Amino acid sequence: MKKVTGGLSRSLVFGYNKEKYTEAEIVEGIIKNNDNMIRYIYKNFFPGIRSMVCYFHNLSLDAEDVFQEGLTRAVINVREQKFSGTSSFYTYLTSIC
Protein backbone atom coordinates (compact mmCIF):
# COMPACT_ATOMS: atom_id res chain seq x y z
CA MET A 1 0.00 0.00 0.00
CA LYS A 2 1.14 3.48 -0.77
CA LYS A 3 0.20 6.60 1.19
CA VAL A 4 -0.39 9.94 -0.48
CA THR A 5 1.02 12.78 1.57
CA GLY A 6 -0.87 15.86 2.63
CA GLY A 7 -4.31 15.92 4.21
CA LEU A 8 -6.14 12.64 4.28
CA SER A 9 -4.43 9.40 3.36
CA ARG A 10 -5.48 7.37 0.36
CA SER A 11 -4.54 3.76 -0.17
CA LEU A 12 -3.82 2.50 -3.65
CA VAL A 13 -4.88 -1.12 -3.78
CA PHE A 14 -3.96 -3.62 -6.52
CA GLY A 15 -3.23 -0.97 -9.14
CA TYR A 16 -6.50 0.92 -9.02
CA ASN A 17 -7.35 3.95 -6.96
CA LYS A 18 -9.55 2.65 -4.15
CA GLU A 19 -9.76 5.25 -1.42
CA LYS A 20 -9.90 3.82 2.07
CA TYR A 21 -10.00 6.09 5.08
CA THR A 22 -9.67 5.26 8.74
CA GLU A 23 -12.51 6.01 11.15
CA ALA A 24 -10.47 8.90 12.57
CA GLU A 25 -9.97 10.36 9.09
CA ILE A 26 -13.68 10.10 8.33
CA VAL A 27 -14.58 11.93 11.54
CA GLU A 28 -11.88 14.55 10.94
CA GLY A 29 -13.09 15.08 7.37
CA ILE A 30 -16.65 15.59 8.58
CA ILE A 31 -15.58 18.03 11.28
CA LYS A 32 -13.49 20.00 8.76
CA ASN A 33 -16.36 19.97 6.23
CA ASN A 34 -14.14 18.24 3.66
CA ASP A 35 -16.05 17.84 0.37
CA ASN A 36 -13.89 14.90 -0.65
CA MET A 37 -14.86 13.04 2.50
CA ILE A 38 -18.59 13.60 1.89
CA ARG A 39 -18.11 12.29 -1.68
CA TYR A 40 -16.23 9.29 -0.25
CA ILE A 41 -19.10 8.58 2.18
CA TYR A 42 -21.67 8.80 -0.64
CA LYS A 43 -19.63 6.57 -2.94
CA ASN A 44 -18.84 3.90 -0.34
CA PHE A 45 -21.77 3.92 2.07
CA PHE A 46 -24.82 4.77 -0.06
CA PRO A 47 -25.01 1.37 -1.81
CA GLY A 48 -25.39 -0.43 1.53
CA ILE A 49 -28.01 2.01 2.79
CA ARG A 50 -29.89 1.76 -0.53
CA SER A 51 -29.95 -2.04 -0.18
CA MET A 52 -31.27 -1.74 3.35
CA VAL A 53 -34.04 0.68 2.31
CA CYS A 54 -35.00 -1.47 -0.67
CA TYR A 55 -35.30 -4.46 1.66
CA PHE A 56 -38.24 -2.70 3.28
CA HIS A 57 -40.20 -2.74 0.03
CA ASN A 58 -43.55 -2.44 1.83
CA LEU A 59 -42.65 1.11 2.81
CA SER A 60 -42.66 3.92 0.27
CA LEU A 61 -39.20 5.27 1.04
CA ASP A 62 -36.74 6.89 -1.32
CA ALA A 63 -33.26 5.55 -0.61
CA GLU A 64 -31.56 8.83 -1.53
CA ASP A 65 -33.80 10.80 0.81
CA VAL A 66 -33.21 8.37 3.65
CA PHE A 67 -29.46 8.49 3.06
CA GLN A 68 -29.28 12.29 2.82
CA GLU A 69 -31.34 12.82 5.95
CA GLY A 70 -29.34 10.20 7.83
CA LEU A 71 -26.03 11.64 6.69
CA THR A 72 -27.13 15.15 7.66
CA ARG A 73 -28.02 13.95 11.17
CA ALA A 74 -24.80 11.94 11.46
CA VAL A 75 -22.68 14.94 10.40
CA ILE A 76 -24.43 17.16 12.94
CA ASN A 77 -23.90 14.54 15.65
CA VAL A 78 -20.20 14.18 14.80
CA ARG A 79 -19.69 17.93 14.90
CA GLU A 80 -21.53 18.15 18.24
CA GLN A 81 -19.34 15.29 19.53
CA LYS A 82 -22.34 12.98 20.01
CA PHE A 83 -20.65 10.23 17.98
CA SER A 84 -18.63 8.28 20.56
CA GLY A 85 -16.71 6.14 18.08
CA THR A 86 -17.65 2.87 19.78
CA SER A 87 -18.88 1.63 16.40
CA SER A 88 -17.71 2.32 12.87
CA PHE A 89 -19.08 5.42 11.19
CA TYR A 90 -20.84 3.20 8.65
CA THR A 91 -22.61 1.29 11.43
CA TYR A 92 -23.56 4.57 13.08
CA LEU A 93 -24.91 5.98 9.81
CA THR A 94 -26.85 2.78 9.13
CA SER A 95 -28.48 2.90 12.56
CA ILE A 96 -29.59 6.48 11.94
CA CYS A 97 -30.97 5.67 8.50
mmCIF file of N, CA, C and O in Angstrom, residues 41-55 63 67 90 94 97:
data_model
loop_
_atom_site.group_PDB
_atom_site.id
_atom_site.type_symbol
_atom_site.label_atom_id
_atom_site.label_comp_id
_atom_site.label_asym_id
_atom_site.label_seq_id
_atom_site.Cartn_x
_atom_site.Cartn_y
_atom_site.Cartn_z
ATOM 1 N N ILE A 41 -18.010 9.206 1.417
ATOM 2 C CA ILE A 41 -19.099 8.576 2.175
ATOM 3 C C ILE A 41 -20.238 8.199 1.226
ATOM 4 O O ILE A 41 -20.768 7.086 1.303
ATOM 5 N N TYR A 42 -20.621 9.108 0.335
ATOM 6 C CA TYR A 42 -21.673 8.796 -0.637
ATOM 7 C C TYR A 42 -21.284 7.593 -1.483
ATOM 8 O O TYR A 42 -22.067 6.658 -1.645
ATOM 9 N N LYS A 43 -20.082 7.620 -2.020
ATOM 10 C CA LYS A 43 -19.633 6.565 -2.936
ATOM 11 C C LYS A 43 -19.568 5.201 -2.253
ATOM 12 O O LYS A 43 -19.933 4.191 -2.839
ATOM 13 N N ASN A 44 -19.099 5.176 -1.010
ATOM 14 C CA ASN A 44 -18.843 3.899 -0.344
ATOM 15 C C ASN A 44 -19.954 3.419 0.573
ATOM 16 O O ASN A 44 -20.065 2.219 0.814
ATOM 17 N N PHE A 45 -20.764 4.326 1.094
ATOM 18 C CA PHE A 45 -21.768 3.921 2.073
ATOM 19 C C PHE A 45 -23.190 3.920 1.520
ATOM 20 O O PHE A 45 -24.047 3.216 2.030
ATOM 21 N N PHE A 46 -23.465 4.719 0.481
ATOM 22 C CA PHE A 46 -24.819 4.772 -0.061
ATOM 23 C C PHE A 46 -25.306 3.426 -0.588
ATOM 24 O O PHE A 46 -26.454 3.054 -0.335
ATOM 25 N N PRO A 47 -24.495 2.652 -1.302
ATOM 26 C CA PRO A 47 -25.009 1.372 -1.809
ATOM 27 C C PRO A 47 -25.563 0.457 -0.712
ATOM 28 O O PRO A 47 -26.607 -0.178 -0.896
ATOM 29 N N GLY A 48 -24.903 0.400 0.428
ATOM 30 C CA GLY A 48 -25.390 -0.432 1.531
ATOM 31 C C GLY A 48 -26.691 0.093 2.124
ATOM 32 O O GLY A 48 -27.603 -0.681 2.441
ATOM 33 N N ILE A 49 -26.787 1.403 2.258
ATOM 34 C CA ILE A 49 -28.014 2.011 2.786
ATOM 35 C C ILE A 49 -29.154 1.802 1.794
ATOM 36 O O ILE A 49 -30.275 1.484 2.175
ATOM 37 N N ARG A 50 -28.865 1.970 0.500
ATOM 38 C CA ARG A 50 -29.888 1.756 -0.534
ATOM 39 C C ARG A 50 -30.416 0.325 -0.465
ATOM 40 O O ARG A 50 -31.630 0.101 -0.522
ATOM 41 N N SER A 51 -29.523 -0.640 -0.296
ATOM 42 C CA SER A 51 -29.947 -2.040 -0.184
ATOM 43 C C SER A 51 -30.839 -2.246 1.024
ATOM 44 O O SER A 51 -31.841 -2.955 0.953
ATOM 45 N N MET A 52 -30.478 -1.614 2.126
ATOM 46 C CA MET A 52 -31.270 -1.740 3.346
ATOM 47 C C MET A 52 -32.666 -1.153 3.135
ATOM 48 O O MET A 52 -33.667 -1.767 3.502
ATOM 49 N N VAL A 53 -32.741 0.030 2.535
ATOM 50 C CA VAL A 53 -34.037 0.681 2.308
ATOM 51 C C VAL A 53 -34.885 -0.143 1.342
ATOM 52 O O VAL A 53 -36.080 -0.323 1.563
ATOM 53 N N CYS A 54 -34.259 -0.666 0.306
ATOM 54 C CA CYS A 54 -35.000 -1.468 -0.668
ATOM 55 C C CYS A 54 -35.514 -2.770 -0.055
ATOM 56 O O CYS A 54 -36.527 -3.316 -0.502
ATOM 57 N N TYR A 55 -34.850 -3.251 0.964
ATOM 58 C CA TYR A 55 -35.299 -4.461 1.662
ATOM 59 C C TYR A 55 -36.678 -4.255 2.276
ATOM 60 O O TYR A 55 -37.491 -5.161 2.323
ATOM 61 N N ALA A 63 -34.561 5.855 -1.209
ATOM 62 C CA ALA A 63 -33.258 5.551 -0.609
ATOM 63 C C ALA A 63 -32.371 6.785 -0.532
ATOM 64 O O ALA A 63 -31.677 6.989 0.470
ATOM 65 N N PHE A 67 -30.899 8.341 2.899
ATOM 66 C CA PHE A 67 -29.457 8.490 3.063
ATOM 67 C C PHE A 67 -29.083 9.930 3.365
ATOM 68 O O PHE A 67 -28.298 10.206 4.276
ATOM 69 N N TYR A 90 -19.838 3.831 9.515
ATOM 70 C CA TYR A 90 -20.843 3.199 8.653
ATOM 71 C C TYR A 90 -21.963 2.576 9.489
ATOM 72 O O TYR A 90 -23.141 2.741 9.184
ATOM 73 N N THR A 94 -25.802 3.765 9.405
ATOM 74 C CA THR A 94 -26.848 2.775 9.126
ATOM 75 C C THR A 94 -27.914 2.795 10.222
ATOM 76 O O THR A 94 -29.107 2.739 9.927
ATOM 77 N N CYS A 97 -30.094 5.822 9.679
ATOM 78 C CA CYS A 97 -30.967 5.673 8.502
ATOM 79 C C CYS A 97 -32.068 4.652 8.765
ATOM 80 O O CYS A 97 -33.157 4.765 8.295
#
